[in-house]
CSV table of C-alpha atoms and ligand atoms in Angstrom, one decimal:
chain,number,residue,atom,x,y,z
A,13,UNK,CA,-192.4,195.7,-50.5
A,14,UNK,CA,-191.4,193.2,-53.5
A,15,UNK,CA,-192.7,189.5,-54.1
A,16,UNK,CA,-190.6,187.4,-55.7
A,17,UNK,CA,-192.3,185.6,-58.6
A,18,UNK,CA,-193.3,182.3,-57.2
A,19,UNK,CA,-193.0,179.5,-59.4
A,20,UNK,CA,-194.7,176.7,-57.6
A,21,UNK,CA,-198.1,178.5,-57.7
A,22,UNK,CA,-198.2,177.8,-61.6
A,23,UNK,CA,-198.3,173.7,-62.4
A,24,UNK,CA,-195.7,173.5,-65.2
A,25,UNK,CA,-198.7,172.3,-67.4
A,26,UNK,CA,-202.4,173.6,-67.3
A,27,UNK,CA,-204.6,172.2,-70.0
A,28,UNK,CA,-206.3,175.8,-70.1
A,29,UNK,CA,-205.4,176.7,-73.6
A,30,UNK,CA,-204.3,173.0,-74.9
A,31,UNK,CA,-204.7,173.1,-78.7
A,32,UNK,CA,-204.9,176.5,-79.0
A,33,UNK,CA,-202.9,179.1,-81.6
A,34,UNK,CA,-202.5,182.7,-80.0
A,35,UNK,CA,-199.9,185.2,-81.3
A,36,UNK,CA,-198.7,188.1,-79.2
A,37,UNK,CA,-196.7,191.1,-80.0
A,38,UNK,CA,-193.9,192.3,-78.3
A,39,UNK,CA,-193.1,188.9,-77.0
A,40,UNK,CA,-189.1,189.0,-76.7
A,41,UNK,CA,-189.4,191.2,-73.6
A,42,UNK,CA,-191.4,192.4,-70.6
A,43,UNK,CA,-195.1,191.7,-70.2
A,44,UNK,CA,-195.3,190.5,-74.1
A,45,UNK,CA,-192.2,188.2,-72.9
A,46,UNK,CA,-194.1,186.6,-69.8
A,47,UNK,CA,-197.6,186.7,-71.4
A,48,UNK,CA,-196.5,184.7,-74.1
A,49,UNK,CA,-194.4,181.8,-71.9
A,50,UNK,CA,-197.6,181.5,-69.8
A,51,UNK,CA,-199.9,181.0,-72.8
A,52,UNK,CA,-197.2,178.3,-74.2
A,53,UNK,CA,-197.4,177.1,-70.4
A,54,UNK,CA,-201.2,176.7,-70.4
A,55,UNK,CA,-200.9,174.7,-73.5
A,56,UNK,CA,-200.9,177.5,-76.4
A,57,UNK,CA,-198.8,177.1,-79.8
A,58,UNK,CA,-197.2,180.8,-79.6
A,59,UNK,CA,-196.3,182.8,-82.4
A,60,UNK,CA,-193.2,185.0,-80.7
A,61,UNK,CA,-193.6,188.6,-82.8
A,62,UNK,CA,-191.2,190.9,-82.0
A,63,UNK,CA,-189.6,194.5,-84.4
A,64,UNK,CA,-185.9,194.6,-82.8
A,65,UNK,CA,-184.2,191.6,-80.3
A,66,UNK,CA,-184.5,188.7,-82.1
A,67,UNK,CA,-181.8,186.4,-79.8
A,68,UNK,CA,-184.4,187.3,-76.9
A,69,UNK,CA,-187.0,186.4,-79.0
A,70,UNK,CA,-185.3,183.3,-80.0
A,71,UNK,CA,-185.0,182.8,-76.0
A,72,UNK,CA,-188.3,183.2,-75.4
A,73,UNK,CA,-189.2,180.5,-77.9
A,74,UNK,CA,-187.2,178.1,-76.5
A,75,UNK,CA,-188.8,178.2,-73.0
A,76,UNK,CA,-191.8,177.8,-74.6
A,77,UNK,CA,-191.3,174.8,-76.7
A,78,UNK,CA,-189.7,173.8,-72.8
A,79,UNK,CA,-193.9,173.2,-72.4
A,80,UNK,CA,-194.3,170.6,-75.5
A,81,UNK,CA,-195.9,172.8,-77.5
A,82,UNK,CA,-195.1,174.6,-80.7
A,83,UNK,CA,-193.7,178.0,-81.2
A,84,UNK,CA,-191.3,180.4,-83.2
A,85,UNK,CA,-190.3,183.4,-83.6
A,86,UNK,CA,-191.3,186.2,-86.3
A,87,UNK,CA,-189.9,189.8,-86.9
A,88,UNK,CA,-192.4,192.2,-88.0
A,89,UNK,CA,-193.1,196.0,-87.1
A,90,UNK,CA,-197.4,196.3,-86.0
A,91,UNK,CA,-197.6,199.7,-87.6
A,92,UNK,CA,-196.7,198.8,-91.1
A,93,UNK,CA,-199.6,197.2,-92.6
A,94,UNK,CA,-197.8,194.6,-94.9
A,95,UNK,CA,-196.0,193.5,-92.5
A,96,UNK,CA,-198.8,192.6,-90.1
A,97,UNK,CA,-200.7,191.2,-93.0
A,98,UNK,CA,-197.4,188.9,-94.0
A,99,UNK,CA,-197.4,188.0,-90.2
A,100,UNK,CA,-201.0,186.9,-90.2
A,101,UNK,CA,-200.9,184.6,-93.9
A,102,UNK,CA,-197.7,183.1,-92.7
A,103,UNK,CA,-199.0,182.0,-88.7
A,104,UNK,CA,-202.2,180.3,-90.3
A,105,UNK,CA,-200.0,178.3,-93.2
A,106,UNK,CA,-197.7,177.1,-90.4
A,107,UNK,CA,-200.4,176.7,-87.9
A,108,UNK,CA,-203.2,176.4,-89.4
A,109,UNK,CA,-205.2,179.5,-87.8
A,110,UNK,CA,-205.3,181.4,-85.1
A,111,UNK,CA,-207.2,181.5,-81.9
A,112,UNK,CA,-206.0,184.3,-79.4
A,113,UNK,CA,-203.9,187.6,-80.3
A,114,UNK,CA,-202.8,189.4,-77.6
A,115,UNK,CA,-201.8,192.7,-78.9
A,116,UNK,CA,-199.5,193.9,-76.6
A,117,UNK,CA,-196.6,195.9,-78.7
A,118,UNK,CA,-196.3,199.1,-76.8
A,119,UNK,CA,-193.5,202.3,-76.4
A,120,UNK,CA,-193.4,205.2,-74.7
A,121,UNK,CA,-191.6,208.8,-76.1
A,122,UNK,CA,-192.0,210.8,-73.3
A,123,UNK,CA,-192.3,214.6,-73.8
A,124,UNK,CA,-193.3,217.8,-72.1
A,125,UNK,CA,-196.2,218.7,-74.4
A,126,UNK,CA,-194.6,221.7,-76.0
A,127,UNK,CA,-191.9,219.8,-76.6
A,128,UNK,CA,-193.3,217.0,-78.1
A,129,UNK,CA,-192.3,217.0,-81.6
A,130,UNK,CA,-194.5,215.4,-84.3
A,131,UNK,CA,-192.5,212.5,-84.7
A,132,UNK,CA,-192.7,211.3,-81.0
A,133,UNK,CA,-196.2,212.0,-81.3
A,134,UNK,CA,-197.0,210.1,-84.0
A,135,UNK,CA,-194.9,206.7,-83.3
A,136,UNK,CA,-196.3,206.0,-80.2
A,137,UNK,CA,-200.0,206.6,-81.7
A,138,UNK,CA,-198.5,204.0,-84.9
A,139,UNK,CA,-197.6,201.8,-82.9
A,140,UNK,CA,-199.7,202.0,-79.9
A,141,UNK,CA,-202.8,202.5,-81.4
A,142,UNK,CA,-202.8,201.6,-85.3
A,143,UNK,CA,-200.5,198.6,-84.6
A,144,UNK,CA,-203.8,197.3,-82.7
A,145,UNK,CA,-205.9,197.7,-85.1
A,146,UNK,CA,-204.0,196.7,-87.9
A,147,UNK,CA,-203.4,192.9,-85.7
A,148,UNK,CA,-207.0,193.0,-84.5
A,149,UNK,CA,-208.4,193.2,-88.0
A,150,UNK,CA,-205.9,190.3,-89.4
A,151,UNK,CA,-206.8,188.3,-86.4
A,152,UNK,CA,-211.0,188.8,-86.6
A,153,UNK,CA,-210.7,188.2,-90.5
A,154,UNK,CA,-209.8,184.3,-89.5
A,155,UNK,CA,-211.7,184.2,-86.7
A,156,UNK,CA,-214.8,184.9,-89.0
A,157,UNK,CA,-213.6,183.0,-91.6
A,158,UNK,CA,-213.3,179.9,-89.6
A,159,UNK,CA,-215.7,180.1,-87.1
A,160,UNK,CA,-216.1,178.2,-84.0
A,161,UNK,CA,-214.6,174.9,-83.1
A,162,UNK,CA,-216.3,173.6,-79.8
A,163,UNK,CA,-213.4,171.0,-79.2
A,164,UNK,CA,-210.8,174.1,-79.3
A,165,UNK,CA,-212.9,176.4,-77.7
A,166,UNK,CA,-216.2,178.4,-77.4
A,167,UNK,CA,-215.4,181.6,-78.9
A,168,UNK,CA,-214.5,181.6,-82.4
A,169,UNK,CA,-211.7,184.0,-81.3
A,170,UNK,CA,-210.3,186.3,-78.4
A,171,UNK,CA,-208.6,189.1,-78.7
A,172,UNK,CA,-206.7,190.6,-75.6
A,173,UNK,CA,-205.8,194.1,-76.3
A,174,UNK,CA,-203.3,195.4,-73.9
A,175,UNK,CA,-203.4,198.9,-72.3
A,176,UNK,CA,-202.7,200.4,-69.3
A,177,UNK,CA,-204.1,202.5,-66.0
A,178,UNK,CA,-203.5,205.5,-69.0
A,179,UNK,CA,-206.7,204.8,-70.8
A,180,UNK,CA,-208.2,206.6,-68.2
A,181,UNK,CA,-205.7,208.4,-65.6
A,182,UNK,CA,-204.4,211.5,-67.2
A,183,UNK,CA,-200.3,211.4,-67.1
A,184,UNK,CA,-198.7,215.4,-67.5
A,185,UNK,CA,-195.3,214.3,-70.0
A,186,UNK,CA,-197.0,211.5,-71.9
A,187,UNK,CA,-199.8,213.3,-74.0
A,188,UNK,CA,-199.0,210.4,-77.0
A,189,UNK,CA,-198.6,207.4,-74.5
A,190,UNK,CA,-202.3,208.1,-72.9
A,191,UNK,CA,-203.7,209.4,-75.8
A,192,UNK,CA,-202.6,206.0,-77.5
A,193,UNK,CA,-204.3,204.0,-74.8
A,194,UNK,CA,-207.1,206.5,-74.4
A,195,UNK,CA,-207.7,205.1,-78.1
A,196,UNK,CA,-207.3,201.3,-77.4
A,197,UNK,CA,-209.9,201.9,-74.8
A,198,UNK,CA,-212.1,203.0,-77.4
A,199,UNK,CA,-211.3,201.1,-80.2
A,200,UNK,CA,-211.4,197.5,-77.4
A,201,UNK,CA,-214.9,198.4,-76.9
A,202,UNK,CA,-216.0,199.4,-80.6
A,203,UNK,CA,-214.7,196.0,-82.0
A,204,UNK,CA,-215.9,194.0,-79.1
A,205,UNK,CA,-219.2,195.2,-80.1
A,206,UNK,CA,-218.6,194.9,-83.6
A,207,UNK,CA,-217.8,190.9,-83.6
A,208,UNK,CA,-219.4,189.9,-80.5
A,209,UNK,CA,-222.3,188.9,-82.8
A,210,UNK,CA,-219.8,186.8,-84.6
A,211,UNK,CA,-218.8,184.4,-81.8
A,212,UNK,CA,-215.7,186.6,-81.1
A,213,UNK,CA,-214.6,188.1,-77.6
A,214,UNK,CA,-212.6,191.3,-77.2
A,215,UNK,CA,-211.4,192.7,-73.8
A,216,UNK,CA,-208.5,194.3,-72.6
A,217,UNK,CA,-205.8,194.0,-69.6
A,218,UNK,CA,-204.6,197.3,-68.0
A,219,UNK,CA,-201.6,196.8,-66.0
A,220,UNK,CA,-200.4,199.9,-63.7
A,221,UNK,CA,-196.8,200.1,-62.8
A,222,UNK,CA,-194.9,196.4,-63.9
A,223,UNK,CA,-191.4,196.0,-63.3
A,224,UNK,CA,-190.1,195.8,-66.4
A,225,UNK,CA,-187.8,198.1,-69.2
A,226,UNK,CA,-190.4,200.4,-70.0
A,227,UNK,CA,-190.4,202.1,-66.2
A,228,UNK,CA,-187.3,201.0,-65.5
A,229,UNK,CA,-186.6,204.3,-63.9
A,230,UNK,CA,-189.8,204.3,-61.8
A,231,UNK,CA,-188.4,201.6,-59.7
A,232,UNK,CA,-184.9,201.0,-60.0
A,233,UNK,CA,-183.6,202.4,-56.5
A,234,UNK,CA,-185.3,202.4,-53.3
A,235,UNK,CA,-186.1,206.2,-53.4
A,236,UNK,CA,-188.3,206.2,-56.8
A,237,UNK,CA,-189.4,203.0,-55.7
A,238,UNK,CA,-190.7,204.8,-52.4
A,239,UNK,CA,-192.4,207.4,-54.7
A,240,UNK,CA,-194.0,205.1,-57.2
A,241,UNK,CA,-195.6,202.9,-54.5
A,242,UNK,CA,-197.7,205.9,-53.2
A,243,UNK,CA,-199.8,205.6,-55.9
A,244,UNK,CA,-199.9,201.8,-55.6
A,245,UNK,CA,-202.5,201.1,-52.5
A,246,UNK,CA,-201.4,197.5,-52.5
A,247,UNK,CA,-198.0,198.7,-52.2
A,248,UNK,CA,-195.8,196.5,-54.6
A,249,UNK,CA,-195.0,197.4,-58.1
A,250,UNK,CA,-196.4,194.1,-60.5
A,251,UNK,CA,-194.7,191.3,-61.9
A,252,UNK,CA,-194.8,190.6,-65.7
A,253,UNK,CA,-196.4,187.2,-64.6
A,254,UNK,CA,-199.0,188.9,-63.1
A,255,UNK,CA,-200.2,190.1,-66.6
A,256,UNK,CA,-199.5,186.9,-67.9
A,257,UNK,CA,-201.7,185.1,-65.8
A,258,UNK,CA,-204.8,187.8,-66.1
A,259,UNK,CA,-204.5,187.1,-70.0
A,260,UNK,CA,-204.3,183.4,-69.6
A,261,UNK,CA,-207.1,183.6,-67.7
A,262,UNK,CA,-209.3,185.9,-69.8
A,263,UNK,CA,-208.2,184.3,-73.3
A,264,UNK,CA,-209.8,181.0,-71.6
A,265,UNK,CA,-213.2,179.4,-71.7
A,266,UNK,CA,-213.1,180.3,-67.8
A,267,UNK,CA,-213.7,184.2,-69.3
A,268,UNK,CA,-216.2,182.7,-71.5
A,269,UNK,CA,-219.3,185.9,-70.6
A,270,UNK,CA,-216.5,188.2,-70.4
A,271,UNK,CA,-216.9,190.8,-73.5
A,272,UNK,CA,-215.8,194.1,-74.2
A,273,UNK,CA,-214.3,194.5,-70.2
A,274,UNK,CA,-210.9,195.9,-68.9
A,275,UNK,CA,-209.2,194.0,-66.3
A,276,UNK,CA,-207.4,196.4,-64.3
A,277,UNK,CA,-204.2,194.9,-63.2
A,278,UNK,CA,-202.7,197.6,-61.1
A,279,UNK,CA,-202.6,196.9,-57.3
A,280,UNK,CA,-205.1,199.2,-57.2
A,281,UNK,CA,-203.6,202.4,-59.1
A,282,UNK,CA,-207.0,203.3,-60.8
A,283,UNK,CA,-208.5,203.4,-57.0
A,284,UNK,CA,-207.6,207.6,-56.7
A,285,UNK,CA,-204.7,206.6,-53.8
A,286,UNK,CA,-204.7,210.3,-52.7
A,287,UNK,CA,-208.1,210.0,-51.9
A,288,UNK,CA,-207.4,207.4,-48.9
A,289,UNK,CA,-206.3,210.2,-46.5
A,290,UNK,CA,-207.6,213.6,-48.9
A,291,UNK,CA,-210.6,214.9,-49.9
B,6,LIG,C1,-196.5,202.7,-68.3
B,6,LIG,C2,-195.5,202.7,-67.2
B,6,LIG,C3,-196.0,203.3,-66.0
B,6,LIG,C4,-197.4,202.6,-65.6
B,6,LIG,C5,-198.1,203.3,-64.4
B,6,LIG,C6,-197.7,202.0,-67.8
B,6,LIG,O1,-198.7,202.0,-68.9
B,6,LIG,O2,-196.0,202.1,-69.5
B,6,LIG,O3,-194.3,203.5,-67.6
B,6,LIG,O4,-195.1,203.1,-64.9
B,6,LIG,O5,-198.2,202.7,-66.7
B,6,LIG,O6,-198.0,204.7,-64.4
């Protein structure tokens, strides 16, 4: 079973984020794509990062500005540190600051472990893993610097990390992909501790399986479709707008007492499906 998206459950406007300046990576496709239309859509100025595609990105800019709100688009790779800095110094001289950062930039190099050379190892874990960091740290180093604004919101910052069912269910052929988000679950909850003191909230959104490039092969026929939605209790494979939502939602003053969670989005992947007729 597939839902379409439906486009008259979002108001073409919701003052949720109005004023706000939030940054996400990966934004010219998949759930960096919807997640940063719906933050422009809740009101959001969007900075549009993105390493390779910059015509999508370029897209993607345009439907937000569609909103009345500000955005553009900015090439930089999250694993290389200057580049992230760069990104950062640049967003709050044509912004002003920065609010949320959803850090969402994510790849898969799938491998047989003995296969796995050191090269597919270590770009998913660079990218993955330090390329969260390195955005996190550039992003807190404002938030402290600034502080709180009460008219703009609550927090003095938020910081969305995105990760997946894989920070905690084991996957045989992806020991760097769930190893990477092994770490983000980790390294979400270490910082979230770190600069809650400070007026700053971090979490994290786990999506399971989201139709989108990334998986394409999970779901594109009806056969691996079949097989994918037996581990999907709720038995539909996500929309990226499902993501988007759960991030508007939890970069919002709504998800004000919300710190250092994960907010599975999975249809229920991370509920052991075997289990419902095993064990
Ligand atoms: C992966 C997808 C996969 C999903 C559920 C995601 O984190 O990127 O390829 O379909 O987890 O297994």
């Amino acid at each position: 079973m597939t839902s379409p998206v439906d486009e008259n459950r979002r108001p073409a406007a919701l003052p949720l984020l109005r004023g706000q300046k939030a940054l996400v990576t990966g934004a010219n496709s998949g759930i960096g794509k919807a997640t940063a239309i719906g933050l422009g859509r809740a009101g959001a100025d969007v900075v549009v990062n993105y390493v390779a595609g910059k015509e999508a990105a370029d897209e993607v800019v345009q439907e937000i500005e569609s909103f009345g709100v500000r955005a553009y688009a900015y090439e930089a790779d999250v694993s290389n540190e200057d580049q992230v800095v760069g990104m950062f110094a640049d967003m709050v001289e044509r912004f002003g600051t920065i609010d949320i950062l959803v850090a969402n930039a994510g790849l898969q190099r799938d491998a047989a472990s003995v296969d796995m050379t050191l090269a597919q190892w270590q770009k998913v874990l660079d990218v993955n893993l330090t390329g969260q960091f390195l955005c996190a740290r550039e992003a807190a180093k404002e938030f402290v610097r600034r502080g709180v604004v009460p008219e703009v919101s609550r927090a003095a910052g938020k910081i969305i990390c995105m990760s997946s069912v894989h920070q905690i269910i084991p996957w045989a052929g992806h020991a760097n992909y769930a190893a990477s988000k092994g770490g983000v679950l980790m390294l979400m909850q270490t910082l979230a501790q770190e600069l809650a003191p400070q007026g700053i909230r971090v979490n994290a959104v786990a999506p399971g399986a989201i139709r989108t490039p990334i998986n394409h092969d999970a779901w594109a026929t009806p056969e691996a479709e079949a097989e994918l939605l037996k581990l999907v209790p709720y038995r539909r494979v996500g929309d990226p707008e499902d993501i988007a939502d759960a991030v508007t939602t939890l970069a919002s003053d709504l998800m004000d007492y919300v710190v250092g969670a994960t907010i599975y989005v999975d249809g229920g992947m991370t509920l052991f499906p075997g289990f419902a007729t095993g064990g």
